[in-house]
Amino acid sequence: MLTIQDQLQETATQLFSKEFGQLSKNEMYITVATLTQNLAAKEIENTSVLTKKQDAKQLYYFSMEFLMGRLLINNLQNMNIFDEIDEVLEPYGVSIKDIEFEEGDAGLGNGGLGRLAACFMDSIASLNYPGHGITLRYRHGFFKQTFVDNKQVELPDLWLNNRNVWENKISDDATTVSFYGNLHKAEDGSYSLTDTVDVLAMPYDMPIVGASHTANRLRMYDVLPLENQKNFDTYEKDIMDIVSCLYPDDSTTKGKELRLKQQYLFVSAGLQNILKEHLATHQTLDNLADHVVMQINDTHPTLLIPELMCVLIDQHGYNFKDAFALTSKCIAYTNHTILAEALETWDAKMLQNLLPRVYQMIEDINNMFLESLKPYNYTKEQVEKMAIIAKKKVHMANLAIVGSFSVNGVAALHTKILVEKEMKIWADHYPTKFNNKTNGITQRRWFHYANPDLSSLVKSHSDDRLMEKPIEWFKAFEQQLDNEKVLQQLMDIKATNKTKLSSYIQKHEGISINQDAILDIQIKRLHAYKRQLLNVFHIIYLYQRLLNDETFKENFHPQTFIFGAKAAPSYVLAKNTIQLIRTMADIINADERVADKLQVIMVTNYNVSYAEKLIPAADISEQISTAGFEASGTGNMKFMMNGALTLGTMDGANVEIHELVGDDNIEIFGLLKDDVFAIHASDYKVKDDIKDDETITFILDYIKELKDFQPILDYFEKENDYYLVVKDFKAYVKAQEHLNALYKDQQAWTKKALINIARSGYFSSDRTIEDYVNDIWKLEKLVD
Ligand SMILES: *Cc1c(COP(=O)(O)O)cnc(C)c1O
């Protein structure tokens, strides 16, 4: 058995024909990561041996997005070899922390939905369940953000330019996926297609190394050309587009046909690989549901339902009824959308043209379903609302609900809104299908890795035997609530994290943060419903107040506002909001009169790596969406775990945070979801509110004076402030003032932070995954 040191040298020789000490930083990273990858490969092998031996049921998590971030330290820590490797590096004068930034930040996702998938992968493996991710291998990830004249500019994310050490091309599992073509019916009633455009779907696997002995796979599909295709040059160009980029807007569907091709590609290829593996050991598909469960993350992979039906009927001789029964036993659907009108639909003609057989199957499912509704006496409107195909559109959520055995929302309030309002008709029709699975985050990345000092402190007051029970493990820390020494340590850790963040921001943004200030952070996608605008409105107000009110200024504890957000390239209002934040930052940071009181920073290219730096330093976590619009949020959970106080509306998982910590340890403000729904149903005119409100009038005039911000002004005039910034403004100002005053009592504040940390274990994705396993997936742990 070679020592780690020898293995490192051997890897360096194989890769670069050099002594380890002679390598560049990037080569060192590649060498360490390759060695880690080789060790992970052994764990993957072990996991698949155990899976076969136990004949264990396997989960496949289909998601268009996996926002993984960097993997080196995550993998080393999960494999428990971080310290060992770091020691081996020491004689060369480097540490893992020096080389970790050589790795690209894998941005195969837009935000929360993709990050959730990544956290789930970590928890599934760490809990020793056999569960794999399936997605696309986009050549360009989520765009890289820069600013020119304070405006967002998008650059391509060329994450594959540096060697992607983690992936392995699995040529043996490459499969053909067909688009277009003509349908033919055979005598036995099955269908086939001719004249299709075929592509080769090539899987690349990345190891997902758990903190225990299990390592699963994230399978990413690339597209390659096949040689027997007509007009090869245009064909090749066309098909390469399929995996060229991730769509930078997860809330609307654009580049329509291409996005549909993406969806079908990974669904069809993923399914072929799953069935091939199942048939190799079981010879029949009749028992598929005992061995395979497929979770679809939002509706993007819903074609899985008709596709599995097609395979069962056309290739395995199933009749329609049996095929449907089997399909709907294997597939479960997670809903991430609140508003019914925001659910994904496809133009029926386009779907039929691109995927003739799949479309026909959707029609058959729809006909069967509509037939099954007949005994229920639904009205015509109700039937139309539930139909899978209606008004020349295919309604993917309806298809997902009909064709799956479980539909879950992602936070208690979200599920409640689905069941009682937006999907009430469905929940009444299928009363046992609907369930809630409140989201979670992996504490291994978002606590132990991102905040090592805090992790050590909690560790020293908890019981390591509870490591696998995060709720209890975190909870044990609450016994230190009156321990002055621990409270002081908590303050020191927060201060150190602020210093570290300050030098990081100094390096990347050219500005350092006021160490004494309250650090108030809002980091998330830029969207009107998330209301970054409410935050900037308050900042403009605060700035004027500080300039004009000496007493207020004296009593005001310095506060630094940090934003991080990308706006979809075509989202005009969002981009204009970024420009306003950056413009206000320039004005305020240059104004000597408020220099020691107020600071505003919008960081560049917010991503997972940046989040890992920002969150441990935060005092205030801004979660201020219009109530009823944020399905769950997961950023709110990360902040809570790291000891920030939530300033939030009663929305998404904020409601559950509030329930856990109680009124005194969170700052809740603003309209409730029922208020919001009532206003939207009334003839509310924001104009009237603005007219009667000096402060709002001042802020809008101020923005008008700055020029350049017509889209924001239009939002108030033409969209009637749909997300209710004006209606919630006063309450938000009051909440901000309350927090600012509270912060002066450092001891009291720190106690609140401690309670937040100690009660955050509920939001570990380990808890979420155990809930999925118990209620939906029914997996068994792999026993080493
Ligand atoms: C957690 C996370 C998100 C989700 O943030 P929300 O506040 O829940 O919207 C988005 N982007 C990144 C990089 C994240 O880490």
mmCIF file of N, CA and C and ligand atoms in Angstrom, residues 67 105 110-113 115-116 119 142 441 446 523-525 529-530 606-612 615 622-623 630 632-639, ligand 1:
data_model
loop_
_atom_site.group_PDB
_atom_site.id
_atom_site.type_symbol
_atom_site.label_atom_id
_atom_site.label_comp_id
_atom_site.label_asym_id
_atom_site.label_seq_id
_atom_site.Cartn_x
_atom_site.Cartn_y
_atom_site.Cartn_z
ATOM 1 N N LEU A 67 -26.305 22.937 -8.927
ATOM 2 C CA LEU A 67 -25.380 24.040 -8.657
ATOM 3 C C LEU A 67 -24.362 23.562 -7.616
ATOM 4 N N ASP A 105 -15.820 27.002 -10.384
ATOM 5 C CA ASP A 105 -17.023 26.845 -9.565
ATOM 6 C C ASP A 105 -18.099 26.295 -10.506
ATOM 7 N N ASN A 110 -29.035 27.859 -11.759
ATOM 8 C CA ASN A 110 -29.311 29.290 -11.640
ATOM 9 C C ASN A 110 -29.318 29.790 -10.208
ATOM 10 N N GLY A 111 -29.854 28.979 -9.311
ATOM 11 C CA GLY A 111 -30.020 29.450 -7.945
ATOM 12 C C GLY A 111 -30.562 28.345 -7.072
ATOM 13 N N GLY A 112 -31.564 28.681 -6.277
ATOM 14 C CA GLY A 112 -32.075 27.780 -5.250
ATOM 15 C C GLY A 112 -32.384 26.363 -5.719
ATOM 16 N N LEU A 113 -33.082 26.237 -6.850
ATOM 17 C CA LEU A 113 -33.498 24.911 -7.306
ATOM 18 C C LEU A 113 -32.302 23.999 -7.586
ATOM 19 N N ARG A 115 -29.194 24.475 -6.402
ATOM 20 C CA ARG A 115 -28.413 24.269 -5.181
ATOM 21 C C ARG A 115 -29.085 23.220 -4.300
ATOM 22 N N LEU A 116 -30.406 23.184 -4.305
ATOM 23 C CA LEU A 116 -31.129 22.170 -3.543
ATOM 24 C C LEU A 116 -30.721 20.771 -4.022
ATOM 25 N N CYS A 119 -27.326 19.965 -2.649
ATOM 26 C CA CYS A 119 -27.362 19.637 -1.214
ATOM 27 C C CYS A 119 -27.952 18.237 -1.010
ATOM 28 N N PHE A 142 -23.881 28.764 -15.762
ATOM 29 C CA PHE A 142 -24.552 30.041 -15.523
ATOM 30 C C PHE A 142 -23.557 31.164 -15.819
ATOM 31 N N ILE A 441 -30.490 22.260 3.685
ATOM 32 C CA ILE A 441 -29.148 22.567 3.156
ATOM 33 C C ILE A 441 -28.164 21.616 3.822
ATOM 34 N N TRP A 446 -22.275 24.083 4.299
ATOM 35 C CA TRP A 446 -22.696 25.434 4.699
ATOM 36 C C TRP A 446 -22.381 25.749 6.158
ATOM 37 N N ILE A 523 -28.515 38.147 -0.584
ATOM 38 C CA ILE A 523 -27.894 37.455 -1.713
ATOM 39 C C ILE A 523 -28.850 36.407 -2.239
ATOM 40 N N LYS A 524 -29.226 36.519 -3.505
ATOM 41 C CA LYS A 524 -30.173 35.615 -4.144
ATOM 42 C C LYS A 524 -30.369 36.110 -5.571
ATOM 43 N N ARG A 525 -31.036 35.336 -6.417
ATOM 44 C CA ARG A 525 -31.325 35.824 -7.764
ATOM 45 C C ARG A 525 -32.056 37.164 -7.683
ATOM 46 N N TYR A 529 -40.091 39.745 -7.136
ATOM 47 C CA TYR A 529 -40.782 39.239 -5.942
ATOM 48 C C TYR A 529 -39.851 39.105 -4.737
ATOM 49 N N LYS A 530 -38.547 39.000 -4.972
ATOM 50 C CA LYS A 530 -37.595 38.911 -3.860
ATOM 51 C C LYS A 530 -37.348 40.293 -3.240
ATOM 52 N N TYR A 606 -21.965 36.793 -7.975
ATOM 53 C CA TYR A 606 -22.413 35.984 -6.830
ATOM 54 C C TYR A 606 -22.617 34.529 -7.252
ATOM 55 N N ASN A 607 -21.990 33.630 -6.512
ATOM 56 C CA ASN A 607 -22.135 32.190 -6.796
ATOM 57 C C ASN A 607 -21.919 31.413 -5.495
ATOM 58 N N VAL A 608 -21.841 30.093 -5.598
ATOM 59 C CA VAL A 608 -21.728 29.261 -4.390
ATOM 60 C C VAL A 608 -20.478 29.636 -3.582
ATOM 61 N N SER A 609 -19.360 29.814 -4.264
ATOM 62 C CA SER A 609 -18.118 30.122 -3.541
ATOM 63 C C SER A 609 -18.223 31.455 -2.801
ATOM 64 N N TYR A 610 -18.859 32.425 -3.435
ATOM 65 C CA TYR A 610 -19.030 33.723 -2.775
ATOM 66 C C TYR A 610 -19.964 33.581 -1.568
ATOM 67 N N ALA A 611 -21.025 32.806 -1.753
ATOM 68 C CA ALA A 611 -21.979 32.597 -0.656
ATOM 69 C C ALA A 611 -21.263 32.004 0.564
ATOM 70 N N GLU A 612 -20.327 31.096 0.311
ATOM 71 C CA GLU A 612 -19.600 30.450 1.413
ATOM 72 C C GLU A 612 -18.776 31.455 2.216
ATOM 73 N N ILE A 615 -21.902 34.340 3.970
ATOM 74 C CA ILE A 615 -22.890 33.918 4.970
ATOM 75 C C ILE A 615 -22.312 33.828 6.392
ATOM 76 N N GLU A 622 -31.436 39.022 4.947
ATOM 77 C CA GLU A 622 -32.603 39.677 4.322
ATOM 78 C C GLU A 622 -33.424 38.662 3.538
ATOM 79 N N GLN A 623 -34.638 38.374 4.013
ATOM 80 C CA GLN A 623 -35.522 37.401 3.350
ATOM 81 C C GLN A 623 -36.886 38.057 3.208
ATOM 82 N N GLU A 630 -42.408 33.252 -2.379
ATOM 83 C CA GLU A 630 -41.177 32.437 -2.306
ATOM 84 C C GLU A 630 -41.594 31.044 -1.841
ATOM 85 N N SER A 632 -39.874 28.375 -0.876
ATOM 86 C CA SER A 632 -39.228 28.016 0.391
ATOM 87 C C SER A 632 -38.093 28.986 0.708
ATOM 88 N N GLY A 633 -37.145 29.065 -0.241
ATOM 89 C CA GLY A 633 -35.887 29.725 0.053
ATOM 90 C C GLY A 633 -35.001 28.718 0.760
ATOM 91 N N THR A 634 -33.717 28.777 0.483
ATOM 92 C CA THR A 634 -32.762 27.966 1.240
ATOM 93 C C THR A 634 -31.644 28.860 1.766
ATOM 94 N N GLY A 635 -31.485 30.031 1.145
ATOM 95 C CA GLY A 635 -30.519 30.999 1.652
ATOM 96 C C GLY A 635 -30.849 31.338 3.100
ATOM 97 N N ASN A 636 -32.134 31.517 3.387
ATOM 98 C CA ASN A 636 -32.571 31.818 4.755
ATOM 99 C C ASN A 636 -32.056 30.775 5.759
ATOM 100 N N MET A 637 -32.024 29.506 5.344
ATOM 101 C CA MET A 637 -31.563 28.434 6.245
ATOM 102 C C MET A 637 -30.050 28.509 6.482
ATOM 103 N N LYS A 638 -29.310 28.823 5.400
ATOM 104 C CA LYS A 638 -27.849 28.907 5.524
ATOM 105 C C LYS A 638 -27.468 29.999 6.522
ATOM 106 N N PHE A 639 -28.131 31.152 6.412
ATOM 107 C CA PHE A 639 -27.839 32.272 7.323
ATOM 108 C C PHE A 639 -28.168 31.915 8.768
HETATM 109 C C1 LIG B 1 -28.533 28.999 -1.562
HETATM 110 C C2 LIG B 1 -28.256 29.674 -2.847
HETATM 111 C C3 LIG B 1 -29.296 30.258 -3.578
HETATM 112 C C4 LIG B 1 -30.725 30.296 -3.081
HETATM 113 O O1 LIG B 1 -30.916 31.472 -2.340
HETATM 114 P P1 LIG B 1 -32.386 31.972 -1.911
HETATM 115 O O2 LIG B 1 -32.105 33.075 -0.966
HETATM 116 O O3 LIG B 1 -33.055 30.812 -1.260
HETATM 117 O O4 LIG B 1 -33.056 32.409 -3.151
HETATM 118 C C5 LIG B 1 -28.996 30.903 -4.761
HETATM 119 N N1 LIG B 1 -27.734 30.952 -5.237
HETATM 120 C C6 LIG B 1 -26.705 30.409 -4.562
HETATM 121 C C7 LIG B 1 -25.335 30.512 -5.122
HETATM 122 C C8 LIG B 1 -26.929 29.735 -3.354
HETATM 123 O O5 LIG B 1 -25.891 29.181 -2.703
#
